[in-house]
Amino acid sequence: NNNNNNNNATPVITEYAIKIYKTSILVFKDRDKYVAGEHRWRRGYCKSNPRKMVKVWAEKELRNYRRIHQAGLPCPTPILLKSNILVMEFLGNDGWPSPRLKDAPLTEKRLRQAYVQCILILRHLYQRCRLVHGDLSEYNLLWHKDQIYVIDVSQSVETDHPAALDFLRKDCANINDYFKKSAARLNVMTVRQLFDFCTQPLPSDGNDNDHQDSQEEGELKALDDIMQQVVQREVENDGGDGRSNIGGSSSSSSDRKERQLRREQQEAVDEAVFMSSFLPRSLNQVADHEIQRLERGEHVEETFRQAVAAMMPGRSQEVVGQAAASQQKEREGRLQSAVSTEDSDGDDDDERDSDEDGSDNNGQISSDDAEQENGGFIKVKRTAEELEAERQAKKAERKANKKAVKEANSERRLTKIPKKDKKRAIKKSKGKR
């Protein structure tokens, strides 16, 4: 009876798709990183036999499809796996497959809906399924029945995979790049904002299935807040400050373009820094002095700070709050100095000269005091002459060591018995016995 009820609840599948993994041309040099380090294959797998490896790859995709389908995310329903053949639901009509997101002719309104759906899919994959797609792009998403469907999840990894956060960053960048460069030129959030939205738990997360509506409300509310920031950022880039341009339209437009160019360049730099920053997976990958800097509220890269705070549930709010406050003060100081530089170039040069003179006398003392107070390591920048002197000293030390070893070997050879004499003495001693 239970089986009959479940069958009645699920939609009837009339068309099936068959995915066959070819063993003759499949190369796993790049795909090994998606399997190695995952908990589900902790006991190892065969790398030398491609047929066994392709079977592992097919089994991996079936498991990922089942997990995604059970979580309620739009994806093809997995049916059966036999060796390297996977049978699943066919997404299409009368044998014609649904188009990929890359090929779907969507209006601006549909593109906005698709972007929101992609954002929610990324978050639900991470929070509900504990998975990271690993290759999410417009080529691995289908537009079926006015909805985004996820396909090609064979390379998806669990969130505890060593490279899970790196794969997630790449997925976020791929989604943003596509919708930013689409025909509608959508105003998308930054990669950092999308990454934080996927990884950070909301107050409604962690509840039972009965509270799924409240979870979705919390997600939509957080998403609305982020999109409001995106809209505000675009208004500032367009120069929408409410000022009148009468009498100076040409100069104001050039200033607006210059200001927008600066912000775009700064955003590109911030995104490049974020994509290349190190994200720890456990506290074993975080040094003690870095945790102390977080606790003191010193400036630390924002994504690194949030990743460490997520692994300290008892003190996450304290760590994030202190570091965020200090970083906000530093950001405000940079903005204030950037505004005042154009009016005080001469004064800044004089002050810079005086600061440089004072730093020669007091810089070393202040660094020593800071090292004594904090008890941590302080990195001091060295000149090219100091680095060259250190390199020459190491080279001379290695040369002297090599010379000493040669002399010791030559002295030992002076008292060494030749092999033929040694063998003759051994034979004589055996004959006497």
CSV table of C-alpha atoms in Angstrom, one decimal:
chain,number,residue,atom,x,y,z
A,1,ASN,CA,0.0,0.0,0.0
A,2,ASN,CA,2.8,2.4,0.8
A,3,ASN,CA,4.4,1.7,-2.5
A,4,ASN,CA,1.2,2.4,-4.3
A,5,ASN,CA,0.7,5.7,-2.5
A,6,ASN,CA,4.3,6.7,-3.4
A,7,ASN,CA,3.7,5.8,-7.0
A,8,ASN,CA,0.6,7.8,-7.1
A,9,ALA,CA,2.3,10.8,-5.6
A,10,THR,CA,5.1,10.9,-8.1
A,11,PRO,CA,4.5,12.0,-11.7
A,12,VAL,CA,4.3,9.4,-14.4
A,13,ILE,CA,7.5,9.2,-16.5
A,14,THR,CA,6.8,8.2,-20.2
A,15,GLU,CA,10.1,9.1,-21.8
A,16,TYR,CA,13.6,8.0,-20.6
A,17,ALA,CA,17.1,9.3,-21.3
A,18,ILE,CA,20.0,6.9,-21.4
A,19,LYS,CA,23.5,8.1,-20.6
A,20,ILE,CA,26.4,5.8,-21.6
A,21,TYR,CA,29.8,6.4,-20.2
A,22,LYS,CA,32.4,5.5,-22.8
A,23,THR,CA,35.5,3.7,-21.5
A,24,SER,CA,37.7,3.8,-24.6
A,25,ILE,CA,38.2,7.6,-24.9
A,26,LEU,CA,37.6,8.7,-21.3
A,27,VAL,CA,40.6,10.3,-19.6
A,28,PHE,CA,40.5,10.7,-15.8
A,29,LYS,CA,43.6,12.8,-15.3
A,30,ASP,CA,41.5,15.9,-14.6
A,31,ARG,CA,38.5,14.1,-13.1
A,32,ASP,CA,40.5,12.3,-10.5
A,33,LYS,CA,40.4,15.4,-8.3
A,34,TYR,CA,36.6,15.1,-8.1
A,35,VAL,CA,36.8,11.6,-6.6
A,36,ALA,CA,40.0,11.7,-4.6
A,37,GLY,CA,39.5,13.1,-1.1
A,38,GLU,CA,35.8,12.4,-0.9
A,39,HIS,CA,34.4,10.5,2.0
A,40,ARG,CA,32.3,8.2,-0.1
A,41,TRP,CA,35.4,6.8,-1.7
A,42,ARG,CA,37.7,6.9,1.3
A,43,ARG,CA,38.6,3.2,0.9
A,44,GLY,CA,40.1,3.8,-2.5
A,45,TYR,CA,39.3,3.0,-6.1
A,46,CYS,CA,41.1,1.5,-9.1
A,47,LYS,CA,42.9,4.1,-11.2
A,48,SER,CA,44.6,1.8,-13.6
A,49,ASN,CA,41.5,0.1,-15.1
A,50,PRO,CA,39.3,2.6,-17.0
A,51,ARG,CA,36.3,0.3,-16.9
A,52,LYS,CA,36.3,0.1,-13.2
A,53,MET,CA,36.9,3.9,-13.0
A,54,VAL,CA,34.1,4.7,-15.3
A,55,LYS,CA,31.8,2.5,-13.2
A,56,VAL,CA,32.8,4.5,-10.1
A,57,TRP,CA,32.0,7.7,-12.1
A,58,ALA,CA,28.5,6.5,-13.1
A,59,GLU,CA,27.8,5.4,-9.6
A,60,LYS,CA,28.8,8.8,-8.3
A,61,GLU,CA,26.4,10.5,-10.7
A,62,LEU,CA,23.5,8.2,-9.6
A,63,ARG,CA,24.1,8.9,-6.0
A,64,ASN,CA,24.2,12.7,-6.6
A,65,TYR,CA,21.1,12.6,-8.6
A,66,ARG,CA,19.2,10.7,-5.9
A,67,ARG,CA,20.4,13.1,-3.2
A,68,ILE,CA,19.3,16.1,-5.3
A,69,HIS,CA,16.0,14.6,-6.2
A,70,GLN,CA,15.2,13.7,-2.6
A,71,ALA,CA,15.9,17.2,-1.6
A,72,GLY,CA,13.3,18.5,-4.0
A,73,LEU,CA,15.6,20.3,-6.4
A,74,PRO,CA,14.7,20.3,-10.1
A,75,CYS,CA,16.7,17.5,-11.8
A,76,PRO,CA,16.0,14.4,-13.9
A,77,THR,CA,14.7,11.5,-11.9
A,78,PRO,CA,17.3,8.7,-11.7
A,79,ILE,CA,15.8,5.3,-12.6
A,80,LEU,CA,18.5,2.6,-13.0
A,81,LEU,CA,22.2,2.1,-13.2
A,82,LYS,CA,23.7,-1.0,-15.0
A,83,SER,CA,27.5,-1.0,-15.2
A,84,ASN,CA,28.3,2.1,-17.2
A,85,ILE,CA,24.7,2.8,-18.4
A,86,LEU,CA,22.5,5.3,-16.5
A,87,VAL,CA,18.8,5.5,-17.1
A,88,MET,CA,16.9,8.7,-16.0
A,89,GLU,CA,14.0,10.8,-16.8
A,90,PHE,CA,13.9,12.5,-20.2
A,91,LEU,CA,13.5,16.3,-20.0
A,92,GLY,CA,11.7,17.3,-23.2
A,93,ASN,CA,8.6,16.6,-25.3
A,94,ASP,CA,7.9,14.0,-28.0
A,95,GLY,CA,11.6,13.1,-28.2
A,96,TRP,CA,12.8,16.7,-28.5
A,97,PRO,CA,15.1,17.6,-25.6
A,98,SER,CA,14.6,20.8,-23.6
A,99,PRO,CA,17.2,23.5,-24.6
A,100,ARG,CA,20.2,24.3,-22.5
A,101,LEU,CA,20.2,27.6,-20.8
A,102,LYS,CA,22.8,28.8,-23.3
A,103,ASP,CA,20.4,28.0,-26.2
A,104,ALA,CA,17.1,29.0,-24.6
A,105,PRO,CA,15.5,32.2,-26.2
A,106,LEU,CA,14.5,33.9,-23.0
A,107,THR,CA,13.2,37.4,-22.5
A,108,GLU,CA,14.6,39.8,-19.9
A,109,LYS,CA,11.9,38.8,-17.4
A,110,ARG,CA,12.6,35.1,-17.9
A,111,LEU,CA,16.3,35.7,-17.6
A,112,ARG,CA,15.8,37.4,-14.2
A,113,GLN,CA,13.7,34.5,-13.1
A,114,ALA,CA,16.4,32.1,-14.3
A,115,TYR,CA,19.1,34.0,-12.4
A,116,VAL,CA,17.1,33.8,-9.1
A,117,GLN,CA,16.5,30.1,-9.7
A,118,CYS,CA,20.2,29.5,-10.3
A,119,ILE,CA,21.1,31.3,-7.1
A,120,LEU,CA,18.6,29.3,-5.0
A,121,ILE,CA,19.8,26.0,-6.7
A,122,LEU,CA,23.4,26.8,-5.7
A,123,ARG,CA,22.3,27.5,-2.1
A,124,HIS,CA,20.1,24.5,-1.8
A,125,LEU,CA,22.7,22.2,-3.2
A,126,TYR,CA,25.2,23.4,-0.5
A,127,GLN,CA,22.8,23.6,2.4
A,128,ARG,CA,20.3,20.8,1.8
A,129,CYS,CA,22.2,18.3,-0.3
A,130,ARG,CA,25.6,19.1,1.1
A,131,LEU,CA,26.9,19.1,-2.4
A,132,VAL,CA,28.8,21.4,-4.7
A,133,HIS,CA,28.2,21.0,-8.4
A,134,GLY,CA,31.7,21.6,-9.5
A,135,ASP,CA,31.0,22.5,-13.2
A,136,LEU,CA,27.8,24.6,-13.0
A,137,SER,CA,27.4,26.8,-16.1
A,138,GLU,CA,24.9,27.6,-18.8
A,139,TYR,CA,25.8,24.4,-20.5
A,140,ASN,CA,24.8,22.1,-17.6
A,141,LEU,CA,21.4,23.7,-17.0
A,142,LEU,CA,18.3,23.0,-18.9
A,143,TRP,CA,15.2,25.3,-19.4
A,144,HIS,CA,12.3,22.9,-19.0
A,145,LYS,CA,8.7,24.0,-18.3
A,146,ASP,CA,9.7,27.5,-17.4
A,147,GLN,CA,12.2,26.3,-14.8
A,148,ILE,CA,15.9,25.6,-14.4
A,149,TYR,CA,16.9,21.9,-14.2
A,150,VAL,CA,20.3,20.7,-13.0
A,151,ILE,CA,22.1,18.1,-15.1
A,152,ASP,CA,25.6,16.5,-15.3
A,153,VAL,CA,26.3,16.0,-11.7
A,154,SER,CA,28.9,13.3,-12.0
A,155,GLN,CA,31.7,15.6,-10.9
A,156,SER,CA,29.7,17.0,-7.9
A,157,VAL,CA,31.5,16.7,-4.6
A,158,GLU,CA,30.4,16.8,-1.0
A,159,THR,CA,30.9,19.9,1.1
A,160,ASP,CA,33.7,18.3,3.1
A,161,HIS,CA,35.8,17.7,0.0
A,162,PRO,CA,39.2,19.4,0.2
A,163,ALA,CA,38.4,21.5,-2.9
A,164,ALA,CA,34.7,22.0,-2.4
A,165,LEU,CA,34.9,25.8,-1.7
A,166,ASP,CA,37.2,26.3,-4.7
A,167,PHE,CA,34.6,24.5,-6.9
A,168,LEU,CA,31.8,26.6,-5.4
A,169,ARG,CA,33.7,29.8,-6.1
A,170,LYS,CA,34.1,28.8,-9.8
A,171,ASP,CA,30.4,27.9,-10.0
A,172,CYS,CA,29.4,31.3,-8.7
A,173,ALA,CA,31.7,33.1,-11.1
A,174,ASN,CA,30.3,31.1,-14.1
A,175,ILE,CA,26.7,31.9,-13.3
A,176,ASN,CA,27.4,35.6,-12.7
A,177,ASP,CA,29.5,35.9,-15.9
A,178,TYR,CA,26.8,34.3,-18.1
A,179,PHE,CA,23.9,36.5,-16.8
A,180,LYS,CA,26.2,39.6,-16.8
A,181,LYS,CA,27.1,39.1,-20.5
A,182,SER,CA,23.6,38.0,-21.6
A,183,ALA,CA,21.5,40.0,-24.0
A,184,ALA,CA,19.6,41.6,-21.0
A,185,ARG,CA,22.8,42.7,-19.3
A,186,LEU,CA,21.4,41.9,-15.8
A,187,ASN,CA,22.7,43.6,-12.7
A,188,VAL,CA,24.1,40.6,-10.9
A,189,MET,CA,25.6,40.4,-7.4
A,190,THR,CA,29.3,40.0,-6.9
A,191,VAL,CA,30.9,36.6,-6.7
A,192,ARG,CA,31.6,37.2,-3.0
A,193,GLN,CA,28.0,38.1,-2.3
A,194,LEU,CA,26.8,35.0,-4.1
A,195,PHE,CA,29.4,32.8,-2.4
A,196,ASP,CA,28.4,34.1,1.1
A,197,PHE,CA,24.7,33.7,0.3
A,198,CYS,CA,25.3,30.0,-0.5
A,199,THR,CA,27.6,29.2,2.4
A,200,GLN,CA,26.3,31.3,5.3
A,201,PRO,CA,23.5,29.7,7.4
A,202,LEU,CA,20.4,31.7,7.9
A,203,PRO,CA,18.5,31.9,11.2
A,204,SER,CA,15.8,29.6,9.6
A,205,ASP,CA,18.3,27.0,8.5
A,206,GLY,CA,18.6,23.7,10.3
A,207,ASN,CA,14.9,23.2,11.0
A,208,ASP,CA,12.7,20.2,10.2
A,209,ASN,CA,10.9,19.7,6.9
A,210,ASP,CA,7.7,21.2,8.5
A,211,HIS,CA,9.4,24.6,8.6
A,212,GLN,CA,10.5,24.6,4.9
A,213,ASP,CA,8.2,27.5,4.2
A,214,SER,CA,9.9,29.6,6.9
A,215,GLN,CA,13.3,28.6,5.4
A,216,GLU,CA,12.3,29.7,2.0
A,217,GLU,CA,11.0,33.0,3.4
A,218,GLY,CA,14.2,33.6,5.1
A,219,GLU,CA,16.2,32.9,2.0
A,220,LEU,CA,14.0,35.2,-0.2
A,221,LYS,CA,14.4,37.9,2.4
A,222,ALA,CA,18.1,37.6,2.5
A,223,LEU,CA,18.2,37.5,-1.3
A,224,ASP,CA,16.1,40.7,-1.5
A,225,ASP,CA,18.5,42.5,0.8
A,226,ILE,CA,21.4,41.5,-1.4
A,227,MET,CA,19.7,42.6,-4.5
A,228,GLN,CA,18.8,45.9,-2.9
A,229,GLN,CA,22.5,46.4,-2.4
A,230,VAL,CA,23.2,45.5,-6.0
A,231,VAL,CA,20.6,48.1,-7.2
A,232,GLN,CA,22.1,50.7,-4.9
A,233,ARG,CA,25.5,50.0,-6.3
A,234,GLU,CA,24.4,50.4,-9.9
A,235,VAL,CA,22.6,53.7,-9.0
A,236,GLU,CA,25.9,55.0,-7.6
A,237,ASN,CA,27.8,53.8,-10.7
A,238,ASP,CA,25.4,55.6,-12.9
A,239,GLY,CA,25.9,58.8,-10.9
A,240,GLY,CA,22.3,58.8,-9.5
A,241,ASP,CA,23.1,61.2,-6.7
A,242,GLY,CA,20.3,63.5,-7.3
A,243,ARG,CA,22.5,66.5,-8.4
A,244,SER,CA,21.6,68.8,-11.2
A,245,ASN,CA,23.7,68.7,-14.4
A,246,ILE,CA,22.5,72.1,-15.7
A,247,GLY,CA,25.4,74.2,-17.0
A,248,GLY,CA,28.0,71.5,-16.8
A,249,SER,CA,26.7,68.4,-18.5
A,250,SER,CA,29.9,67.6,-20.4
A,251,SER,CA,32.1,67.8,-17.3
A,252,SER,CA,29.6,66.0,-15.1
A,253,SER,CA,29.3,63.2,-17.6
A,254,SER,CA,33.0,62.8,-17.9
A,255,ASP,CA,33.3,62.8,-14.1
A,256,ARG,CA,30.6,60.2,-13.9
A,257,LYS,CA,32.3,57.9,-16.5
A,258,GLU,CA,35.6,58.3,-14.7
A,259,ARG,CA,34.0,57.5,-11.3
A,260,GLN,CA,32.3,54.5,-12.8
A,261,LEU,CA,35.5,53.2,-14.4
A,262,ARG,CA,37.3,53.5,-11.0
A,263,ARG,CA,34.6,51.5,-9.3
A,264,GLU,CA,34.6,48.8,-12.0
A,265,GLN,CA,38.3,48.5,-11.7
A,266,GLN,CA,38.1,48.2,-8.0
A,267,GLU,CA,35.4,45.5,-8.3
A,268,ALA,CA,37.5,43.6,-10.7
A,269,VAL,CA,40.5,43.7,-8.3
A,270,ASP,CA,38.3,42.6,-5.4
A,271,GLU,CA,36.9,39.7,-7.4
A,272,ALA,CA,40.4,38.6,-8.4
A,273,VAL,CA,41.6,38.7,-4.8
A,274,PHE,CA,38.6,36.8,-3.7
A,275,MET,CA,39.0,34.1,-6.4
A,276,SER,CA,42.7,33.6,-5.4
A,277,SER,CA,42.3,33.8,-1.6
A,278,PHE,CA,42.8,30.7,0.6
A,279,LEU,CA,39.7,29.3,2.3
A,280,PRO,CA,40.5,26.9,5.2
A,281,ARG,CA,38.4,23.8,5.6
A,282,SER,CA,39.3,23.1,9.2
A,283,LEU,CA,41.0,24.8,12.1
A,284,ASN,CA,44.0,22.7,11.5
A,285,GLN,CA,44.7,24.8,8.5
A,286,VAL,CA,44.6,28.1,10.5
A,287,ALA,CA,47.6,29.3,12.3
A,288,ASP,CA,47.3,30.4,16.0
A,289,HIS,CA,48.5,33.9,15.3
A,290,GLU,CA,45.8,34.3,12.7
A,291,ILE,CA,43.1,33.3,15.2
A,292,GLN,CA,44.6,35.8,17.7
A,293,ARG,CA,44.4,38.5,15.0
A,294,LEU,CA,40.7,37.7,14.5
A,295,GLU,CA,40.0,37.8,18.2
A,296,ARG,CA,41.8,41.2,18.6
A,297,GLY,CA,39.6,42.6,15.7
A,298,GLU,CA,42.6,43.3,13.4
A,299,HIS,CA,42.2,43.5,9.6
A,300,VAL,CA,41.8,40.1,8.0
A,301,GLU,CA,40.4,39.3,4.5
A,302,GLU,CA,36.6,39.1,4.8
A,303,THR,CA,36.1,35.7,3.3
A,304,PHE,CA,38.9,34.1,5.3
A,305,ARG,CA,37.4,35.7,8.5
A,306,GLN,CA,33.9,34.2,7.8
A,307,ALA,CA,35.3,30.8,6.9
A,308,VAL,CA,37.2,30.7,10.2
A,309,ALA,CA,34.2,32.0,12.1
A,310,ALA,CA,32.0,29.3,10.7
A,311,MET,CA,34.2,26.7,12.3
A,312,MET,CA,33.9,28.4,15.7
A,313,PRO,CA,30.2,28.2,16.4
A,314,GLY,CA,30.4,29.4,19.9
A,315,ARG,CA,32.3,32.5,19.1
A,316,SER,CA,31.5,33.2,15.5
A,317,GLN,CA,29.4,36.3,16.2
A,318,GLU,CA,32.1,37.8,18.4
A,319,VAL,CA,34.9,37.1,15.9
A,320,VAL,CA,33.0,38.4,12.9
A,321,GLY,CA,31.7,41.5,14.7
A,322,GLN,CA,35.1,42.7,16.0
A,323,ALA,CA,36.9,42.1,12.7
A,324,ALA,CA,34.0,43.6,10.7
A,325,ALA,CA,34.0,46.8,12.9
A,326,SER,CA,37.8,47.3,12.5
A,327,GLN,CA,37.6,46.6,8.7
A,328,GLN,CA,34.7,49.1,8.4
A,329,LYS,CA,36.7,51.8,10.1
A,330,GLU,CA,39.7,51.1,7.8
A,331,ARG,CA,37.4,51.2,4.7
A,332,GLU,CA,35.9,54.5,5.8
A,333,GLY,CA,39.4,55.9,6.4
A,334,ARG,CA,40.5,54.9,2.9
A,335,LEU,CA,37.4,56.5,1.4
A,336,GLN,CA,38.0,59.7,3.3
A,337,SER,CA,41.6,59.9,2.3
A,338,ALA,CA,40.7,59.3,-1.3
A,339,VAL,CA,38.3,62.2,-1.3
A,340,SER,CA,40.8,64.6,0.3
A,341,THR,CA,43.8,63.7,-1.9
A,342,GLU,CA,42.8,65.9,-4.8
A,343,ASP,CA,42.7,69.1,-2.6
A,344,SER,CA,45.8,68.5,-0.5
A,345,ASP,CA,48.5,67.1,-2.8
A,346,GLY,CA,51.2,69.5,-1.7
A,347,ASP,CA,50.5,69.0,2.0
A,348,ASP,CA,50.4,65.3,1.6
A,349,ASP,CA,53.9,65.3,0.0
A,350,ASP,CA,55.3,67.4,2.9
A,351,GLU,CA,53.7,65.1,5.5
A,352,ARG,CA,54.9,62.0,3.6
A,353,ASP,CA,58.5,63.3,3.6
A,354,SER,CA,58.3,64.0,7.3
A,355,ASP,CA,56.8,60.5,7.9
A,356,GLU,CA,59.6,58.9,6.0
A,357,ASP,CA,62.2,60.8,8.0
A,358,GLY,CA,60.6,59.7,11.2
A,359,SER,CA,60.2,56.1,10.2
A,360,ASP,CA,64.0,55.7,9.8
A,361,ASN,CA,64.5,56.5,13.5
A,362,ASN,CA,61.4,55.0,15.1
A,363,GLY,CA,60.1,52.3,12.7
A,364,GLN,CA,62.3,49.5,14.1
A,365,ILE,CA,61.4,50.4,17.7
A,366,SER,CA,57.7,50.4,17.0
A,367,SER,CA,57.9,47.0,15.3
A,368,ASP,CA,59.8,45.5,18.2
A,369,ASP,CA,57.3,46.9,20.7
A,370,ALA,CA,54.4,45.5,18.7
A,371,GLU,CA,56.1,42.1,18.5
A,372,GLN,CA,56.6,42.2,22.3
A,373,GLU,CA,53.1,43.2,23.0
A,374,ASN,CA,51.4,40.7,20.6
A,375,GLY,CA,53.9,37.9,21.0
A,376,GLY,CA,53.5,37.0,17.4
A,377,PHE,CA,55.5,37.0,14.2
A,378,ILE,CA,55.8,40.3,12.3
A,379,LYS,CA,56.9,40.1,8.7
A,380,VAL,CA,59.5,42.8,7.9
A,381,LYS,CA,60.1,43.7,4.2
A,382,ARG,CA,63.8,43.3,3.3
A,383,THR,CA,65.7,45.1,0.5
A,384,ALA,CA,67.2,43.5,-2.5
A,385,GLU,CA,70.7,44.0,-1.1
A,386,GLU,CA,69.8,42.1,2.1
A,387,LEU,CA,68.2,39.2,0.1
A,388,GLU,CA,71.3,39.0,-2.2
A,389,ALA,CA,73.6,39.0,0.9
A,390,GLU,CA,71.6,36.2,2.4
A,391,ARG,CA,71.7,34.2,-0.8
A,392,GLN,CA,75.4,34.6,-1.1
A,393,ALA,CA,75.9,33.6,2.6
A,394,LYS,CA,73.9,30.4,2.0
A,395,LYS,CA,75.9,29.6,-1.1
A,396,ALA,CA,79.2,30.1,0.7
A,397,GLU,CA,78.0,27.9,3.6
A,398,ARG,CA,77.0,25.1,1.2
A,399,LYS,CA,80.4,25.4,-0.6
A,400,ALA,CA,82.3,25.3,2.7
A,401,ASN,CA,80.3,22.2,3.8
A,402,LYS,CA,81.0,20.4,0.5
A,403,LYS,CA,84.8,21.2,0.8
A,404,ALA,CA,84.8,19.9,4.4
A,405,VAL,CA,83.1,16.6,3.3
A,406,LYS,CA,85.7,16.2,0.5
A,407,GLU,CA,88.6,16.7,2.9
A,408,ALA,CA,87.2,14.2,5.4
A,409,ASN,CA,86.7,11.6,2.6
A,410,SER,CA,90.3,12.1,1.3
A,411,GLU,CA,91.7,11.6,4.9
A,412,ARG,CA,89.7,8.5,5.3
A,413,ARG,CA,90.9,7.1,2.0
A,414,LEU,CA,94.5,7.4,3.2
A,415,THR,CA,94.0,4.8,6.0
A,416,LYS,CA,91.6,2.7,4.0
A,417,ILE,CA,92.6,-0.9,3.1
A,418,PRO,CA,92.4,-1.7,-0.6
A,419,LYS,CA,89.7,-4.2,-1.5
A,420,LYS,CA,92.2,-6.8,-3.0
A,421,ASP,CA,94.3,-6.8,0.2
A,422,LYS,CA,91.1,-7.1,2.3
A,423,LYS,CA,89.9,-10.1,0.4
A,424,ARG,CA,93.4,-11.8,0.6
A,425,ALA,CA,93.5,-11.3,4.3
A,426,ILE,CA,90.0,-12.8,4.7
A,427,LYS,CA,91.0,-15.9,2.6
A,428,LYS,CA,94.1,-16.4,4.7
A,429,SER,CA,92.2,-16.2,7.9
A,430,LYS,CA,89.7,-18.8,6.6
A,431,GLY,CA,92.5,-21.1,5.5
A,432,LYS,CA,94.1,-21.0,9.0
A,433,ARG,CA,90.8,-22.2,10.5
